[in-house]
XYZ file of N, CA and C in Angstrom:
429
model
N -9.936 -6.213 -7.190
C -10.469 -5.166 -6.935
C -9.613 -4.220 -6.040
N -9.405 -2.890 -5.661
C -8.496 -2.737 -5.279
C -8.763 -2.286 -3.771
N -7.620 -2.947 -2.999
C -7.222 -2.986 -1.707
C -8.010 -1.637 -0.741
N -9.127 -1.708 0.353
C -8.763 -0.856 1.012
C -7.054 -0.288 2.020
N -7.215 0.571 1.465
C -5.475 1.768 2.730
C -5.543 2.692 3.007
N -5.078 3.178 4.760
C -5.017 4.201 4.882
C -3.743 4.726 5.786
N -2.995 5.156 4.213
C -1.386 5.958 5.176
C -0.761 6.489 4.586
N -0.641 8.267 4.934
C 0.100 9.177 4.373
C 1.024 8.216 3.140
N 1.204 8.527 1.499
C 1.673 8.253 0.692
C 3.589 8.415 1.205
N 4.254 8.068 1.272
C 5.372 8.415 1.411
C 5.675 8.639 0.088
N 6.593 10.230 0.099
C 7.123 11.007 -1.010
C 8.827 10.364 -1.219
N 9.006 10.841 -2.408
C 10.279 10.403 -2.727
C 10.565 11.052 -4.168
N 11.881 10.912 -4.212
C 11.972 12.220 -6.055
C 11.836 10.786 -6.795
N 11.307 11.990 -7.889
C 11.387 10.892 -9.408
C 12.235 11.567 -10.989
N 12.146 11.575 -12.046
C 12.494 12.354 -12.954
C 11.394 12.132 -13.788
N 11.229 13.491 -14.867
C 10.295 13.527 -15.373
C 10.779 13.287 -16.931
N 10.464 13.109 -17.972
C 10.809 13.054 -19.671
C 11.973 14.353 -19.807
N 11.814 15.580 -18.829
C 13.583 16.439 -19.632
C 14.359 16.085 -18.682
N 14.101 15.260 -17.405
C 15.486 14.639 -16.381
C 15.586 15.647 -15.016
N 14.123 16.512 -15.378
C 14.085 17.612 -14.451
C 13.529 16.527 -13.443
N 13.877 16.888 -11.683
C 13.569 16.536 -10.114
C 12.282 16.684 -10.413
N 11.375 15.694 -10.041
C 9.583 15.996 -9.442
C 9.418 14.946 -8.365
N 9.159 15.833 -7.422
C 8.340 15.291 -5.837
C 7.441 14.774 -5.960
N 7.141 12.885 -5.376
C 5.487 13.027 -5.135
C 4.427 14.312 -4.816
N 5.148 14.467 -3.767
C 4.049 15.791 -2.430
C 3.853 17.161 -3.339
N 4.392 17.021 -4.510
C 3.875 18.385 -5.044
C 3.162 18.048 -6.004
N 2.221 16.655 -6.294
C 0.644 17.076 -6.105
C 0.181 17.347 -5.145
N 0.570 16.813 -4.201
C -0.245 17.327 -2.929
C -1.744 18.659 -3.178
N -3.217 18.416 -2.929
C -3.599 19.357 -2.950
C -5.030 18.766 -4.231
N -4.248 17.785 -4.312
C -5.426 16.645 -6.191
C -4.940 15.211 -5.963
N -6.065 14.665 -5.927
C -6.073 13.454 -6.258
C -5.245 12.836 -6.755
N -4.450 11.892 -6.605
C -2.997 11.075 -7.726
C -3.547 9.762 -7.543
N -3.199 9.594 -9.386
C -3.307 7.539 -8.515
C -1.874 7.418 -9.358
N -0.986 6.767 -8.454
C 0.448 6.047 -8.853
C 0.316 4.857 -8.774
N 0.991 4.207 -10.405
C 1.297 3.705 -10.755
C 2.884 3.259 -11.461
N 3.670 2.167 -10.556
C 4.835 1.816 -11.074
C 4.506 0.588 -12.027
N 5.646 0.566 -13.312
C 5.243 -0.025 -14.094
C 6.420 0.141 -14.971
N 6.830 -0.765 -15.908
C 7.794 -0.926 -17.266
C 7.364 -1.834 -18.292
N 7.940 -0.977 -19.131
C 8.036 -1.527 -20.794
C 8.150 -2.974 -20.990
N 9.112 -3.671 -19.952
C 8.797 -4.896 -20.330
C 8.473 -5.773 -18.932
N 8.061 -5.482 -18.429
C 6.707 -6.277 -17.952
C 5.064 -5.900 -18.481
N 4.980 -7.420 -18.378
C 3.544 -7.982 -19.447
C 2.315 -7.352 -18.892
N 2.125 -7.646 -17.804
C 0.969 -7.262 -16.812
C 1.211 -5.540 -16.633
N 2.348 -5.587 -16.651
C 2.157 -3.948 -16.577
C 1.503 -2.785 -17.726
N 2.427 -3.931 -19.531
C 1.219 -3.290 -20.489
C 0.029 -2.919 -20.965
N -0.293 -4.596 -20.566
C -1.941 -4.776 -20.072
C -3.052 -4.295 -19.606
N -2.606 -3.272 -18.651
C -3.226 -2.355 -17.860
C -3.842 -1.361 -18.760
N -2.329 -0.663 -19.231
C -2.453 0.797 -19.935
C -3.430 1.477 -20.740
N -3.891 0.974 -21.527
C -4.707 1.342 -22.238
C -6.395 1.047 -21.450
N -6.533 0.747 -20.380
C -7.367 1.468 -19.455
C -6.729 2.285 -18.117
N -5.891 2.737 -18.007
C -5.049 3.870 -17.683
C -5.101 5.040 -18.422
N -4.551 4.692 -19.518
C -4.678 5.923 -20.722
C -6.449 5.965 -20.472
N -7.577 5.407 -20.729
C -9.011 5.937 -21.045
C -9.092 6.840 -20.158
N -8.464 6.139 -18.521
C -8.613 7.000 -17.640
C -8.007 7.926 -17.381
N -6.901 8.252 -18.016
C -6.183 9.632 -17.830
C -6.920 11.007 -18.826
N -7.580 10.223 -19.542
C -8.398 10.905 -20.635
C -9.441 11.261 -20.299
N -10.255 10.737 -19.190
C -11.778 10.925 -18.534
C -11.402 11.789 -17.222
N -10.424 11.563 -16.714
C -10.355 12.345 -15.578
C -9.230 12.913 -15.583
N -8.193 13.435 -16.216
C -6.856 14.188 -16.042
C -7.403 14.999 -15.810
N -8.687 16.237 -15.419
C -8.236 16.844 -15.539
C -8.674 17.453 -13.880
N -9.267 16.051 -12.849
C -8.994 16.087 -12.021
C -8.611 15.788 -10.770
N -7.396 14.303 -11.598
C -6.898 13.145 -11.007
C -5.539 13.920 -11.643
N -4.216 13.774 -11.214
C -3.245 13.450 -11.370
C -2.683 12.117 -11.790
N -2.371 11.569 -12.832
C -1.756 10.387 -12.916
C -0.175 10.347 -12.904
N -0.075 9.746 -12.427
C 2.154 9.628 -12.174
C 2.378 8.709 -12.568
N 2.679 8.107 -13.487
C 2.699 7.049 -13.601
C 4.323 6.188 -13.840
N 5.645 5.789 -12.954
C 6.482 5.715 -12.501
C 6.704 4.363 -13.437
N 7.908 4.378 -14.308
C 8.874 3.373 -14.746
C 9.841 3.188 -14.348
N 10.064 1.504 -13.847
C 11.217 1.838 -12.938
C 11.675 1.005 -13.850
N 12.906 1.550 -14.540
C 14.494 1.485 -14.868
C 15.446 0.169 -14.008
N 15.582 -0.739 -14.932
C 16.724 -2.335 -14.345
C 15.617 -3.250 -14.162
N 14.352 -2.901 -14.619
C 13.433 -3.614 -13.892
C 13.661 -4.978 -15.723
N 13.744 -5.948 -15.636
C 14.066 -6.695 -16.886
C 14.209 -6.036 -17.856
N 15.623 -5.540 -17.466
C 16.346 -4.524 -18.836
C 15.890 -3.606 -19.068
N 14.633 -2.970 -18.335
C 14.146 -2.338 -18.823
C 14.977 0.045 -18.642
N 15.015 0.338 -20.029
C 15.572 1.755 -19.791
C 14.786 3.025 -20.057
N 14.947 3.683 -19.234
C 14.723 5.075 -20.321
C 13.929 5.110 -21.090
N 15.007 5.059 -22.091
C 14.683 5.008 -23.736
C 13.733 3.622 -23.921
N 14.025 2.977 -23.701
C 12.941 1.879 -23.814
C 12.020 2.130 -23.554
N 11.573 2.653 -22.501
C 10.028 3.418 -21.607
C 9.693 4.639 -22.693
N 10.469 5.148 -23.113
C 9.956 6.481 -24.115
C 9.271 5.482 -25.185
N 10.596 4.860 -26.038
C 9.626 4.186 -27.131
C 8.597 3.042 -27.265
N 7.737 2.597 -25.980
C 7.095 2.147 -25.731
C 5.742 3.527 -25.876
N 6.168 4.095 -24.775
C 4.578 4.611 -25.124
C 4.304 5.486 -26.088
N 5.640 5.775 -26.935
C 5.232 6.974 -28.212
C 4.622 6.058 -29.251
N 5.227 4.813 -29.222
C 4.674 3.686 -30.419
C 2.930 3.498 -29.608
N 3.243 3.120 -28.842
C 1.528 2.562 -28.069
C 0.767 3.933 -28.046
N 0.933 5.176 -29.075
C 0.216 6.480 -28.336
C 0.181 6.906 -26.879
N 0.719 6.530 -25.457
C 0.050 6.991 -24.403
C 0.654 8.190 -24.303
N -0.264 9.157 -24.088
C 0.165 9.911 -23.444
C -0.307 10.430 -22.119
N -0.563 9.638 -20.957
C 0.174 10.220 -19.854
C 1.313 10.935 -18.973
N 1.392 11.405 -18.199
C 2.396 11.291 -17.634
C 3.452 10.538 -16.940
N 4.427 10.592 -17.607
C 4.929 9.092 -16.763
C 6.375 9.912 -16.396
N 7.205 9.060 -15.821
C 8.538 9.302 -14.718
C 9.468 8.141 -14.287
N 10.302 8.802 -14.006
C 10.840 7.713 -13.741
C 12.152 7.987 -13.154
N 11.988 6.683 -12.241
C 12.678 6.278 -10.404
C 14.432 5.767 -10.697
N 14.439 7.324 -11.532
C 15.768 7.060 -11.726
C 17.041 6.081 -11.052
N 16.978 6.867 -9.635
C 17.773 6.870 -8.544
C 17.016 5.405 -7.608
N 16.148 4.894 -8.135
C 15.666 3.945 -7.201
C 15.226 4.252 -5.446
N 14.601 5.422 -5.359
C 13.909 6.100 -3.971
C 12.354 5.534 -4.375
N 12.124 5.763 -5.189
C 10.725 5.410 -4.965
C 9.852 3.507 -4.947
N 11.102 3.204 -5.605
C 10.607 1.662 -5.213
C 11.271 1.189 -3.617
N 12.340 1.560 -3.460
C 12.731 1.683 -1.767
C 11.548 2.467 -0.921
N 10.766 3.746 -1.235
C 10.290 4.292 -0.546
C 9.196 3.199 -1.038
N 8.378 2.159 -1.715
C 6.970 1.364 -1.440
C 7.554 -0.268 -1.760
N 8.423 0.120 -1.640
C 9.358 -1.556 -0.683
C 8.388 -1.978 -2.225
N 9.344 -1.803 -3.303
C 8.388 -2.210 -4.414
C 8.651 -4.124 -4.992
N 8.180 -5.060 -4.700
C 8.923 -6.337 -4.847
C 8.014 -7.444 -6.064
N 7.342 -5.929 -7.037
C 6.346 -6.825 -8.296
C 6.341 -5.378 -8.517
N 6.331 -5.384 -9.717
C 4.544 -4.348 -10.246
C 3.998 -5.373 -11.403
N 2.691 -4.696 -12.246
C 2.554 -3.128 -11.473
C 1.633 -2.773 -10.311
N 1.959 -2.004 -9.733
C 1.403 -1.768 -8.215
C 0.881 0.096 -8.833
N 0.021 -0.157 -8.096
C -1.095 0.742 -8.264
C -1.489 1.747 -6.573
N -1.351 2.191 -6.829
C -1.919 3.659 -5.267
C -2.996 4.439 -5.443
N -4.541 4.715 -4.807
C -4.577 5.811 -4.922
C -4.893 6.486 -3.947
N -4.480 8.027 -3.625
C -3.908 8.766 -2.881
C -4.822 9.830 -2.815
N -5.396 10.478 -1.570
C -6.921 10.868 -1.570
C -5.713 12.711 -1.935
N -6.438 13.751 -1.665
C -5.947 15.248 -2.455
C -5.364 15.611 -0.696
N -5.434 14.571 0.258
C -4.441 15.202 1.219
C -3.163 14.349 1.377
N -3.042 13.820 0.489
C -1.374 12.424 0.152
C -1.497 11.561 1.577
N -3.017 11.285 1.454
C -3.310 9.325 2.049
C -3.746 8.639 1.038
N -3.392 7.122 1.046
C -3.189 6.159 0.495
C -4.560 5.809 0.846
N -5.649 5.831 -0.035
C -7.023 5.152 0.224
C -7.328 3.746 -0.108
N -6.304 3.112 -1.587
C -6.603 2.461 -2.103
C -5.799 1.492 -2.822
N -5.479 0.494 -2.640
C -4.168 0.038 -3.540
C -4.230 -1.537 -4.330
N -3.383 -2.004 -5.236
C -3.621 -2.809 -6.248
C -2.427 -3.672 -6.552
N -2.202 -4.363 -6.344
C -1.336 -5.242 -7.202
C -1.836 -5.898 -8.106
N -0.522 -5.952 -9.127
C -1.145 -7.212 -10.188
C -1.752 -6.174 -11.200
N -2.139 -6.345 -12.565
C -2.538 -5.669 -13.404
C -4.056 -5.440 -13.087
N -4.880 -4.238 -12.796
C -6.057 -4.131 -12.770
C -7.091 -3.924 -13.695
N -7.743 -4.566 -14.000
C -9.071 -4.662 -14.984
C -9.354 -2.734 -14.977
N -10.177 -2.541 -15.900
C -10.650 -1.552 -16.223
C -11.518 -1.098 -14.531
N -12.738 -1.973 -14.866
C -12.873 -1.554 -13.160
C -12.692 -1.311 -12.351
N -11.301 -2.124 -11.958
C -10.813 -2.297 -10.549
C -10.230 -0.678 -10.701
N -9.729 0.122 -11.671
C -9.633 0.979 -11.844
C -10.649 2.107 -11.780
N -11.413 1.998 -12.206
C -12.356 2.700 -12.018
C -13.428 2.997 -10.032
N -12.814 1.653 -9.523
C -13.331 1.629 -8.365
C -12.106 2.178 -7.823
N -11.051 2.288 -7.699
C -10.297 3.041 -7.275
C -10.808 3.948 -7.630
N -10.895 5.390 -8.458
C -10.630 6.645 -8.985
C -11.961 6.946 -7.895
N -13.083 6.288 -7.860
C -14.310 6.672 -7.081
C -13.657 7.144 -6.286
N -12.914 6.313 -5.479
C -12.508 6.712 -4.050
C -11.948 7.927 -3.813
N -11.048 8.274 -4.471
C -10.373 9.670 -4.553
C -10.909 10.476 -4.957
N -11.727 11.034 -6.347
C -12.351 11.461 -6.796
C -13.640 12.316 -5.940
């Protein structure tokens, strides 16, 4: 289950599907689920249905920031977008095109999930694929 944490969420710039720059700090004021993933990562793929269900359930009150890591095991933006489309996922996807997120969060493996409260503080974090139960536990901490 998600580990308790308490630290300001490091800010970074990412790109949306259109290539526009978005900063994590733009979402402050709402709770955020921040997830790092790649379509070339099996554990990432395995937790996606749970994230999609959580997005459908809580997408009005929680910002889902699903950040793809291009370059992970040959991941590309095109490959990621094709995976999302073919799988029918509708949660918002972003791309760590310049590697800023990976550096800011010291990513050594994915998937990684951070539960960030409306004040911009990380209150829980999960390494590896989260079960739907663990995802709900994390959400409960920021809702």
